[in-house]
PDB file of C-alpha atoms in Angstrom:
ATOM      1  CA  MET E 485     110.784  62.558 120.456  1.00 88.00           C
ATOM      2  CA  THR E 486     108.942  61.941 117.215  1.00 95.00           C
ATOM      3  CA  THR E 487     108.154  58.400 116.099  1.00 95.00           C
ATOM      4  CA  ALA E 488     110.877  58.652 113.442  1.00 96.00           C
ATOM      5  CA  GLU E 489     113.429  59.756 116.068  1.00 97.00           C
ATOM      6  CA  ILE E 490     112.441  56.893 118.381  1.00 97.00           C
ATOM      7  CA  ILE E 491     112.883  54.389 115.546  1.00 97.00           C
ATOM      8  CA  ASP E 492     116.284  55.877 114.606  1.00 97.00           C
ATOM      9  CA  GLU E 493     117.467  55.666 118.223  1.00 98.00           C
ATOM     10  CA  ILE E 494     116.265  52.060 118.567  1.00 98.00           C
ATOM     11  CA  THR E 495     118.129  51.179 115.363  1.00 97.00           C
ATOM     12  CA  ARG E 496     121.305  52.843 116.651  1.00 97.00           C
ATOM     13  CA  LEU E 497     121.140  51.132 120.036  1.00 98.00           C
ATOM     14  CA  LYS E 498     120.535  47.703 118.460  1.00 97.00           C
ATOM     15  CA  LYS E 499     123.802  47.983 116.546  1.00 96.00           C
ATOM     16  CA  GLU E 500     125.699  49.457 119.479  1.00 97.00           C
ATOM     17  CA  LYS E 501     124.562  46.790 121.933  1.00 97.00           C
ATOM     18  CA  ASN E 502     124.334  43.785 119.582  1.00 97.00           C
ATOM     19  CA  ALA E 503     120.633  43.457 120.345  1.00 97.00           C
ATOM     20  CA  VAL E 504     117.757  41.903 118.454  1.00 96.00           C
ATOM     21  CA  ILE E 505     114.077  42.703 118.760  1.00 97.00           C
ATOM     22  CA  MET E 506     111.614  39.819 118.619  1.00 97.00           C
ATOM     23  CA  ALA E 507     107.880  40.494 118.433  1.00 97.00           C
ATOM     24  CA  HIS E 508     104.692  38.474 118.485  1.00 96.00           C
ATOM     25  CA  TYR E 509     102.046  39.015 115.814  1.00 95.00           C
ATOM     26  CA  TYR E 510      99.647  40.363 118.449  1.00 96.00           C
ATOM     27  CA  VAL E 511     101.638  43.470 119.449  1.00 97.00           C
ATOM     28  CA  GLU E 512     100.982  46.895 117.908  1.00 96.00           C
ATOM     29  CA  ASP E 513     101.753  47.310 114.196  1.00 97.00           C
ATOM     30  CA  GLU E 514     104.591  49.820 114.658  1.00 97.00           C
ATOM     31  CA  VAL E 515     106.340  47.486 117.107  1.00 98.00           C
ATOM     32  CA  GLN E 516     106.125  44.616 114.620  1.00 97.00           C
ATOM     33  CA  ASP E 517     107.616  46.931 111.988  1.00 97.00           C
ATOM     34  CA  ILE E 518     110.791  47.651 113.979  1.00 97.00           C
ATOM     35  CA  ALA E 519     111.348  44.010 115.021  1.00 97.00           C
ATOM     36  CA  ASP E 520     114.100  41.841 113.545  1.00 97.00           C
ATOM     37  CA  PHE E 521     111.869  38.780 113.893  1.00 96.00           C
ATOM     38  CA  VAL E 522     108.072  38.614 114.038  1.00 96.00           C
ATOM     39  CA  GLY E 523     106.303  35.335 114.661  1.00 92.00           C
ATOM     40  CA  ASP E 524     104.064  33.141 116.763  1.00 85.00           C
ATOM     41  CA  SER E 525     105.098  31.388 119.970  1.00 78.00           C
ATOM     42  CA  PHE E 526     106.727  28.426 118.207  1.00 76.00           C
ATOM     43  CA  PHE E 527     108.737  30.583 115.793  1.00 85.00           C
ATOM     44  CA  LEU E 528     109.969  32.857 118.582  1.00 85.00           C
ATOM     45  CA  SER E 529     110.877  29.873 120.794  1.00 76.00           C
ATOM     46  CA  LYS E 530     112.871  28.265 118.001  1.00 80.00           C
ATOM     47  CA  LYS E 531     114.477  31.479 116.758  1.00 88.00           C
ATOM     48  CA  ALA E 532     115.625  32.327 120.289  1.00 82.00           C
ATOM     49  CA  THR E 533     117.969  29.313 120.175  1.00 82.00           C
ATOM     50  CA  GLU E 534     119.516  30.389 116.846  1.00 90.00           C
ATOM     51  CA  ILE E 535     120.275  34.087 117.196  1.00 87.00           C
ATOM     52  CA  ASP E 536     123.715  35.554 117.834  1.00 89.00           C
ATOM     53  CA  ALA E 537     123.079  38.551 120.081  1.00 94.00           C
ATOM     54  CA  ASP E 538     123.928  39.782 123.559  1.00 95.00           C
ATOM     55  CA  ILE E 539     120.476  41.235 124.202  1.00 96.00           C
ATOM     56  CA  ILE E 540     116.996  40.055 123.240  1.00 95.00           C
ATOM     57  CA  VAL E 541     114.164  42.562 123.502  1.00 97.00           C
ATOM     58  CA  LEU E 542     111.070  40.348 123.620  1.00 96.00           C
ATOM     59  CA  CYS E 543     107.972  42.260 122.561  1.00 97.00           C
ATOM     60  CA  GLY E 544     105.229  40.094 123.981  1.00 96.00           C
ATOM     61  CA  VAL E 545     103.871  38.903 127.307  1.00 96.00           C
ATOM     62  CA  ARG E 546     105.924  37.629 130.213  1.00 95.00           C
ATOM     63  CA  PHE E 547     105.847  33.885 129.457  1.00 95.00           C
ATOM     64  CA  MET E 548     107.476  34.634 126.089  1.00 94.00           C
ATOM     65  CA  GLY E 549     110.281  36.523 127.798  1.00 94.00           C
ATOM     66  CA  GLU E 550     110.724  33.652 130.248  1.00 94.00           C
ATOM     67  CA  SER E 551     110.916  31.161 127.371  1.00 93.00           C
ATOM     68  CA  ALA E 552     113.562  33.235 125.624  1.00 92.00           C
ATOM     69  CA  LYS E 553     115.582  33.471 128.849  1.00 93.00           C
ATOM     70  CA  VAL E 554     115.302  29.736 129.564  1.00 93.00           C
ATOM     71  CA  LEU E 555     116.631  28.955 126.088  1.00 90.00           C
ATOM     72  CA  ASN E 556     119.296  31.693 126.280  1.00 90.00           C
ATOM     73  CA  PRO E 557     120.492  31.831 129.921  1.00 92.00           C
ATOM     74  CA  ASP E 558     123.645  33.763 129.015  1.00 91.00           C
ATOM     75  CA  LYS E 559     121.804  36.526 127.170  1.00 93.00           C
ATOM     76  CA  LYS E 560     120.011  39.524 128.611  1.00 95.00           C
ATOM     77  CA  VAL E 561     116.297  39.214 127.878  1.00 95.00           C
ATOM     78  CA  LEU E 562     114.406  42.478 128.241  1.00 97.00           C
ATOM     79  CA  LEU E 563     110.621  42.763 128.469  1.00 97.00           C
ATOM     80  CA  PRO E 564     109.377  46.249 127.451  1.00 97.00           C
ATOM     81  CA  SER E 565     106.390  46.078 129.801  1.00 96.00           C
ATOM     82  CA  GLY E 566     106.515  44.292 133.135  1.00 91.00           C
ATOM     83  CA  GLU E 567     102.722  44.501 133.238  1.00 94.00           C
ATOM     84  CA  ALA E 568     102.277  42.546 130.013  1.00 96.00           C
ATOM     85  CA  ASP E 569     101.190  39.155 131.296  1.00 96.00           C
ATOM     86  CA  CYS E 570      98.970  36.356 129.990  1.00 96.00           C
ATOM     87  CA  PRO E 571      96.131  35.301 132.328  1.00 97.00           C
ATOM     88  CA  MET E 572      95.976  31.841 130.743  1.00 97.00           C
ATOM     89  CA  ALA E 573      99.652  31.264 131.581  1.00 97.00           C
ATOM     90  CA  HIS E 574      98.605  31.038 135.245  1.00 97.00           C
ATOM     91  CA  MET E 575      95.468  28.895 134.783  1.00 98.00           C
ATOM     92  CA  ALA E 576      97.016  25.663 136.037  1.00 98.00           C
ATOM     93  CA  THR E 577      98.917  24.756 139.191  1.00 97.00           C
ATOM     94  CA  VAL E 578     101.877  22.613 140.127  1.00 98.00           C
ATOM     95  CA  ASP E 579      99.702  21.054 142.851  1.00 98.00           C
ATOM     96  CA  LYS E 580      97.175  19.929 140.241  1.00 98.00           C
ATOM     97  CA  ILE E 581      99.976  18.410 138.156  1.00 98.00           C
ATOM     98  CA  ARG E 582     101.179  16.467 141.209  1.00 98.00           C
ATOM     99  CA  GLN E 583      97.637  15.270 141.905  1.00 98.00           C
ATOM    100  CA  VAL E 584      97.178  14.007 138.345  1.00 98.00           C
ATOM    101  CA  ARG E 585     100.570  12.276 138.402  1.00 98.00           C
ATOM    102  CA  ALA E 586      99.612  10.513 141.654  1.00 97.00           C
ATOM    103  CA  GLU E 587      96.290   9.336 140.222  1.00 96.00           C
ATOM    104  CA  CYS E 588      97.679   8.419 136.801  1.00 95.00           C
ATOM    105  CA  PRO E 589     101.344   7.297 137.050  1.00 92.00           C
ATOM    106  CA  ASP E 590     101.819   6.845 133.294  1.00 95.00           C
ATOM    107  CA  VAL E 591     100.546  10.325 132.399  1.00 98.00           C
ATOM    108  CA  ALA E 592     102.497  12.707 130.161  1.00 98.00           C
ATOM    109  CA  VAL E 593     102.056  16.312 131.273  1.00 98.00           C
ATOM    110  CA  VAL E 594     101.901  18.350 128.077  1.00 98.00           C
ATOM    111  CA  CYS E 595     102.361  22.069 128.670  1.00 98.00           C
ATOM    112  CA  TYR E 596     101.306  24.676 126.138  1.00 96.00           C
ATOM    113  CA  VAL E 597     104.116  27.240 125.892  1.00 94.00           C
ATOM    114  CA  ASN E 598     101.588  29.901 126.903  1.00 94.00           C
ATOM    115  CA  SER E 599     102.372  29.146 130.545  1.00 96.00           C
ATOM    116  CA  THR E 600     104.691  30.184 133.355  1.00 97.00           C
ATOM    117  CA  ALA E 601     108.190  28.783 133.769  1.00 96.00           C
ATOM    118  CA  GLU E 602     106.998  27.049 136.952  1.00 98.00           C
ATOM    119  CA  LEU E 603     104.375  25.094 135.013  1.00 98.00           C
ATOM    120  CA  LYS E 604     106.859  24.227 132.269  1.00 98.00           C
ATOM    121  CA  ALA E 605     109.329  22.973 134.873  1.00 98.00           C
ATOM    122  CA  ALA E 606     106.714  20.578 136.269  1.00 98.00           C
ATOM    123  CA  SER E 607     105.827  19.188 132.827  1.00 98.00           C
ATOM    124  CA  ASP E 608     107.222  16.518 130.503  1.00 98.00           C
ATOM    125  CA  VAL E 609     107.080  18.375 127.198  1.00 98.00           C
ATOM    126  CA  CYS E 610     105.990  21.757 125.898  1.00 96.00           C
ATOM    127  CA  VAL E 611     103.921  22.333 122.781  1.00 95.00           C
ATOM    128  CA  THR E 612     102.609  25.215 120.706  1.00 92.00           C
ATOM    129  CA  SER E 613      99.434  25.351 118.653  1.00 92.00           C
ATOM    130  CA  SER E 614     101.655  24.662 115.616  1.00 89.00           C
ATOM    131  CA  ASN E 615     103.122  21.388 116.874  1.00 93.00           C
ATOM    132  CA  ALA E 616     100.766  20.089 119.602  1.00 96.00           C
ATOM    133  CA  LEU E 617      99.171  17.423 117.390  1.00 97.00           C
ATOM    134  CA  THR E 618     102.529  16.148 116.100  1.00 96.00           C
ATOM    135  CA  ILE E 619     104.037  15.943 119.575  1.00 97.00           C
ATOM    136  CA  CYS E 620     101.025  14.385 121.328  1.00 98.00           C
ATOM    137  CA  LYS E 621     100.879  11.769 118.580  1.00 97.00           C
ATOM    138  CA  LYS E 622     104.554  10.888 119.090  1.00 97.00           C
ATOM    139  CA  LEU E 623     104.321  10.492 122.855  1.00 97.00           C
ATOM    140  CA  PRO E 624     104.342   6.829 123.975  1.00 96.00           C
ATOM    141  CA  ASN E 625     101.991   7.637 126.864  1.00 97.00           C
ATOM    142  CA  GLN E 626      98.342   6.689 126.596  1.00 97.00           C
ATOM    143  CA  ASP E 627      97.284   9.326 129.131  1.00 98.00           C
ATOM    144  CA  ILE E 628      97.885  13.018 128.518  1.00 98.00           C
ATOM    145  CA  PHE E 629      97.245  15.877 130.923  1.00 98.00           C
ATOM    146  CA  PHE E 630      97.150  18.974 128.709  1.00 98.00           C
ATOM    147  CA  ILE E 631      97.648  22.344 130.423  1.00 98.00           C
ATOM    148  CA  PRO E 632      96.598  25.103 130.644  1.00 98.00           C
ATOM    149  CA  ASP E 633      94.241  25.633 127.652  1.00 98.00           C
ATOM    150  CA  GLN E 634      91.122  23.472 127.509  1.00 98.00           C
ATOM    151  CA  ASN E 635      90.132  24.486 123.970  1.00 98.00           C
ATOM    152  CA  LEU E 636      93.419  23.575 122.310  1.00 98.00           C
ATOM    153  CA  ALA E 637      93.413  20.353 124.353  1.00 98.00           C
ATOM    154  CA  HIS E 638      89.956  19.364 123.082  1.00 98.00           C
ATOM    155  CA  PHE E 639      90.923  20.264 119.506  1.00 98.00           C
ATOM    156  CA  ILE E 640      93.944  17.925 119.692  1.00 98.00           C
ATOM    157  CA  ALA E 641      92.079  15.201 121.601  1.00 98.00           C
ATOM    158  CA  ASP E 642      89.369  15.041 118.925  1.00 98.00           C
ATOM    159  CA  GLN E 643      92.075  14.160 116.395  1.00 97.00           C
ATOM    160  CA  LEU E 644      93.678  11.528 118.650  1.00 98.00           C
ATOM    161  CA  PRO E 645      90.827   9.276 119.840  1.00 97.00           C
ATOM    162  CA  GLU E 646      93.350   6.559 120.684  1.00 97.00           C
ATOM    163  CA  LYS E 647      94.731   8.734 123.518  1.00 98.00           C
ATOM    164  CA  HIS E 648      93.081   9.528 126.849  1.00 97.00           C
ATOM    165  CA  PHE E 649      93.157  13.250 127.571  1.00 98.00           C
ATOM    166  CA  ILE E 650      92.739  14.844 130.993  1.00 98.00           C
ATOM    167  CA  PHE E 651      91.555  18.416 130.590  1.00 98.00           C
ATOM    168  CA  ASN E 652      92.376  21.557 132.506  1.00 98.00           C
ATOM    169  CA  ASP E 653      89.928  24.466 132.778  1.00 95.00           C
ATOM    170  CA  GLY E 654      92.188  27.278 131.505  1.00 97.00           C
ATOM    171  CA  TYR E 655      91.490  29.393 128.448  1.00 98.00           C
ATOM    172  CA  CYS E 656      92.558  32.479 126.492  1.00 96.00           C
ATOM    173  CA  HIS E 657      89.946  35.154 127.180  1.00 94.00           C
ATOM    174  CA  VAL E 658      90.348  36.628 123.679  1.00 95.00           C
ATOM    175  CA  HIS E 659      89.560  33.356 121.900  1.00 96.00           C
ATOM    176  CA  HIS E 660      87.219  31.816 124.469  1.00 96.00           C
ATOM    177  CA  THR E 661      84.741  34.703 124.324  1.00 94.00           C
ATOM    178  CA  LEU E 662      84.202  34.367 120.563  1.00 95.00           C
ATOM    179  CA  SER E 663      81.031  32.457 119.777  1.00 96.00           C
ATOM    180  CA  ALA E 664      79.555  30.547 116.860  1.00 97.00           C
ATOM    181  CA  GLN E 665      77.011  33.343 116.580  1.00 97.00           C
ATOM    182  CA  ASP E 666      79.827  35.877 116.061  1.00 96.00           C
ATOM    183  CA  VAL E 667      81.216  33.812 113.191  1.00 97.00           C
ATOM    184  CA  LEU E 668      77.815  33.201 111.616  1.00 97.00           C
ATOM    185  CA  LYS E 669      76.989  36.919 111.692  1.00 96.00           C
ATOM    186  CA  ALA E 670      80.319  37.758 110.056  1.00 97.00           C
ATOM    187  CA  LYS E 671      79.750  35.032 107.455  1.00 97.00           C
ATOM    188  CA  GLU E 672      76.292  36.438 106.720  1.00 97.00           C
ATOM    189  CA  LYS E 673      77.871  39.746 105.782  1.00 96.00           C
ATOM    190  CA  ARG E 674      80.713  38.134 103.794  1.00 97.00           C
ATOM    191  CA  PRO E 675      79.332  34.814 102.425  1.00 97.00           C
ATOM    192  CA  GLU E 676      82.300  34.319 100.084  1.00 97.00           C
ATOM    193  CA  ALA E 677      84.911  34.770 102.821  1.00 98.00           C
ATOM    194  CA  LEU E 678      86.816  31.791 104.198  1.00 98.00           C
ATOM    195  CA  VAL E 679      86.822  31.430 107.992  1.00 98.00           C
ATOM    196  CA  LEU E 680      90.260  31.065 109.616  1.00 98.00           C
ATOM    197  CA  VAL E 681      90.217  30.048 113.283  1.00 98.00           C
ATOM    198  CA  HIS E 682      92.826  29.649 116.018  1.00 97.00           C
ATOM    199  CA  PRO E 683      92.480  26.367 117.979  1.00 98.00           C
ATOM    200  CA  GLU E 684      92.305  28.286 121.269  1.00 97.00           C
ATOM    201  CA  CYS E 685      88.693  28.986 120.262  1.00 98.00           C
ATOM    202  CA  ARG E 686      85.833  26.823 121.484  1.00 97.00           C
ATOM    203  CA  LYS E 687      84.680  23.786 119.508  1.00 98.00           C
ATOM    204  CA  GLU E 688      81.496  25.525 118.365  1.00 98.00           C
ATOM    205  CA  VAL E 689      83.756  28.037 116.590  1.00 98.00           C
ATOM    206  CA  THR E 690      86.389  25.677 115.172  1.00 98.00           C
ATOM    207  CA  GLU E 691      83.599  23.561 113.662  1.00 98.00           C
ATOM    208  CA  LEU E 692      82.636  26.529 111.466  1.00 98.00           C
ATOM    209  CA  ALA E 693      86.156  27.044 110.145  1.00 98.00           C
ATOM    210  CA  ASP E 694      87.548  26.493 106.676  1.00 98.00           C
ATOM    211  CA  TYR E 695      90.957  26.312 108.327  1.00 98.00           C
ATOM    212  CA  VAL E 696      92.038  25.846 111.960  1.00 98.00           C
ATOM    213  CA  GLY E 697      95.633  26.545 112.887  1.00 96.00           C
ATOM    214  CA  SER E 698      98.250  28.625 114.664  1.00 93.00           C
ATOM    215  CA  THR E 699      98.755  32.309 113.941  1.00 93.00           C
ATOM    216  CA  ALA E 700     101.577  31.458 111.539  1.00 91.00           C
ATOM    217  CA  GLY E 701      99.416  28.751 109.987  1.00 94.00           C
ATOM    218  CA  ILE E 702      96.577  31.223 109.411  1.00 97.00           C
ATOM    219  CA  ILE E 703      98.978  33.606 107.663  1.00 97.00           C
ATOM    220  CA  SER E 704     100.370  30.825 105.450  1.00 97.00           C
ATOM    221  CA  PHE E 705      96.907  29.520 104.549  1.00 98.00           C
ATOM    222  CA  ALA E 706      95.600  32.958 103.585  1.00 98.00           C
ATOM    223  CA  THR E 707      98.737  33.746 101.580  1.00 98.00           C
ATOM    224  CA  GLU E 708      98.590  30.508  99.603  1.00 98.00           C
ATOM    225  CA  SER E 709      94.809  30.555  99.096  1.00 98.00           C
ATOM    226  CA  ASP E 710      93.145  31.739  95.892  1.00 97.00           C
ATOM    227  CA  ALA E 711      90.323  33.251  97.943  1.00 98.00           C
ATOM    228  CA  LYS E 712      90.173  37.044  98.223  1.00 98.00           C
ATOM    229  CA  GLU E 713      88.216  37.494 101.466  1.00 98.00           C
ATOM    230  CA  PHE E 714      88.789  36.003 104.913  1.00 98.00           C
ATOM    231  CA  ILE E 715      87.162  36.180 108.333  1.00 98.00           C
ATOM    232  CA  VAL E 716      90.004  35.948 110.860  1.00 98.00           C
ATOM    233  CA  VAL E 717      89.075  34.479 114.232  1.00 98.00           C
ATOM    234  CA  THR E 718      92.092  35.234 116.404  1.00 97.00           C
ATOM    235  CA  GLU E 719      93.718  38.303 117.978  1.00 96.00           C
ATOM    236  CA  MET E 720      93.407  41.135 115.474  1.00 95.00           C
ATOM    237  CA  GLY E 721      97.101  42.072 115.629  1.00 95.00           C
ATOM    238  CA  VAL E 722      97.685  39.374 113.006  1.00 97.00           C
ATOM    239  CA  LEU E 723      95.791  41.484 110.447  1.00 97.00           C
ATOM    240  CA  HIS E 724      98.933  43.616 110.029  1.00 97.00           C
ATOM    241  CA  ALA E 725     101.051  40.724 108.750  1.00 97.00           C
ATOM    242  CA  LEU E 726      98.156  39.328 106.718  1.00 98.00           C
ATOM    243  CA  GLN E 727      97.635  42.630 104.915  1.00 98.00           C
ATOM    244  CA  GLN E 728     101.366  43.139 104.364  1.00 97.00           C
ATOM    245  CA  LYS E 729     101.727  39.751 102.717  1.00 97.00           C
ATOM    246  CA  ASN E 730      98.421  39.976 100.835  1.00 98.00           C
ATOM    247  CA  PRO E 731      97.718  43.574  99.751  1.00 98.00           C
ATOM    248  CA  ASP E 732      95.200  42.347  97.169  1.00 98.00           C
ATOM    249  CA  LYS E 733      93.063  40.457  99.719  1.00 98.00           C
ATOM    250  CA  LYS E 734      90.562  41.599 102.361  1.00 98.00           C
ATOM    251  CA  PHE E 735      90.496  40.501 105.997  1.00 98.00           C
ATOM    252  CA  PHE E 736      87.686  40.902 108.514  1.00 97.00           C
ATOM    253  CA  VAL E 737      87.249  40.077 112.195  1.00 95.00           C
ATOM    254  CA  ALA E 738      84.384  38.036 113.629  1.00 94.00           C
ATOM    255  CA  GLY E 739      83.799  40.039 116.810  1.00 81.00           C
ATOM    256  CA  ASN E 740      84.637  43.288 118.585  1.00 74.00           C
ATOM    257  CA  MET E 741      86.655  41.665 121.377  1.00 78.00           C
ATOM    258  CA  GLN E 742      89.507  40.168 119.366  1.00 92.00           C
ATOM    259  CA  LEU E 743      92.099  42.196 121.209  1.00 94.00           C
ATOM    260  CA  CYS E 744      94.609  41.243 123.900  1.00 96.00           C
ATOM    261  CA  PRO E 745      95.121  44.257 126.192  1.00 96.00           C
ATOM    262  CA  ASN E 746      98.354  42.794 127.546  1.00 96.00           C
ATOM    263  CA  MET E 747      99.985  42.486 124.126  1.00 97.00           C
ATOM    264  CA  LYS E 748      98.990  46.081 123.392  1.00 97.00           C
ATOM    265  CA  LYS E 749     100.976  47.307 126.419  1.00 97.00           C
ATOM    266  CA  ILE E 750     104.165  47.101 124.336  1.00 97.00           C
ATOM    267  CA  SER E 751     104.997  50.426 122.669  1.00 97.00           C
ATOM    268  CA  LEU E 752     107.907  51.937 120.730  1.00 98.00           C
ATOM    269  CA  GLU E 753     108.635  54.219 123.703  1.00 98.00           C
ATOM    270  CA  LYS E 754     108.884  51.234 126.057  1.00 98.00           C
ATOM    271  CA  VAL E 755     111.120  49.335 123.625  1.00 98.00           C
ATOM    272  CA  LEU E 756     113.469  52.325 123.492  1.00 98.00           C
ATOM    273  CA  LYS E 757     113.452  52.695 127.289  1.00 98.00           C
ATOM    274  CA  VAL E 758     114.437  49.097 128.091  1.00 97.00           C
ATOM    275  CA  LEU E 759     117.008  48.982 125.306  1.00 97.00           C
ATOM    276  CA  SER E 760     118.570  52.249 126.439  1.00 97.00           C
ATOM    277  CA  GLU E 761     118.575  51.420 130.170  1.00 98.00           C
ATOM    278  CA  GLU E 762     118.838  47.626 129.811  1.00 97.00           C
ATOM    279  CA  SER E 763     115.945  47.476 132.253  1.00 97.00           C
ATOM    280  CA  GLY E 764     113.047  45.050 132.417  1.00 95.00           C
ATOM    281  CA  GLN E 765     115.389  42.064 132.591  1.00 97.00           C
ATOM    282  CA  ILE E 766     113.865  38.620 132.970  1.00 96.00           C
ATOM    283  CA  GLU E 767     115.578  36.954 135.929  1.00 95.00           C
ATOM    284  CA  MET E 768     114.945  33.458 137.291  1.00 95.00           C
ATOM    285  CA  GLU E 769     116.754  31.019 139.531  1.00 96.00           C
ATOM    286  CA  GLN E 770     119.104  28.704 137.668  1.00 95.00           C
ATOM    287  CA  SER E 771     117.339  25.579 138.950  1.00 97.00           C
ATOM    288  CA  LEU E 772     114.002  26.825 137.596  1.00 97.00           C
ATOM    289  CA  MET E 773     115.549  27.618 134.217  1.00 96.00           C
ATOM    290  CA  ASP E 774     117.187  24.197 134.044  1.00 96.00           C
ATOM    291  CA  ASN E 775     113.942  22.402 134.888  1.00 97.00           C
ATOM    292  CA  ALA E 776     111.896  24.499 132.453  1.00 97.00           C
ATOM    293  CA  LYS E 777     114.425  24.050 129.660  1.00 95.00           C
ATOM    294  CA  ALA E 778     114.160  20.242 129.471  1.00 96.00           C
ATOM    295  CA  PRO E 779     110.506  20.116 128.272  1.00 97.00           C
ATOM    296  CA  MET E 780     111.142  23.019 125.889  1.00 93.00           C
ATOM    297  CA  MET E 781     114.124  21.250 124.329  1.00 92.00           C
ATOM    298  CA  ARG E 782     112.058  18.080 124.054  1.00 95.00           C
ATOM    299  CA  MET E 783     109.473  20.121 122.163  1.00 92.00           C
ATOM    300  CA  LEU E 784     112.083  21.342 119.695  1.00 87.00           C
ATOM    301  CA  GLU E 785     113.366  17.773 119.237  1.00 91.00           C
ATOM    302  CA  LEU E 786     109.928  16.184 118.713  1.00 92.00           C
ATOM    303  CA  SER E 787     108.591  18.896 116.423  1.00 84.00           C
TER     304      SER E 787
END
């Protein structure tokens, strides 16, 4: 089948099956183009609770599909690639959470949505990079154990000196490998460009930024800015949306490794396959979904 034929068939099946396609900014451009909703983790989490559909095709990594299923237990949630997983989502353990709770009884376990359902279920509240500061500030707890990403945790902790943060050693390999030297080299080539950084990057990188924020925040900042050139320090899939919204502006990356291989495993062919066969379903035990839903709903309430 040609690309045009694949797109036509996906469009037909969506109508026939009352399905919606949701995609993260980091998936391939052509997959973003056929999606009904494109957004970051927070947008997709929130939108999943609002849509009226029988089937959700979640174009992203596994934890995103799990989140959509937890928030929509009666809907079929299909993941186009079963191999699309996020290493950071596994970089914490339930045993470690139990250990911290035993040592610090008043602790609030704050779980970044980029995590497995098991980790969410063992936590008190979920957060995204968009709302982590707001939610951590609202929590009555003095002690916060932030999992799994250490860089986002440090970024939030620096803004909340009145709180005591306990850090985990997880990280996103795409953001964590970017260095201050990468940014400085890019800035040397484009001295007029503003530097836009995701808070999953290390402190040495965020300190060089003109703006630090979520993927959606980076898009909004660039769109509203009068500047014409930007160095984008996050997964390069976001360049598609940035260029679409700002055809008169130029966007550059800071390094050669700004690519998530798991997000790129989603293709038009795989979207068509799961929609046609209704395969790739996310399935979890009801008790796990119930336990994971509570901290996600608390996130939506507090944000």
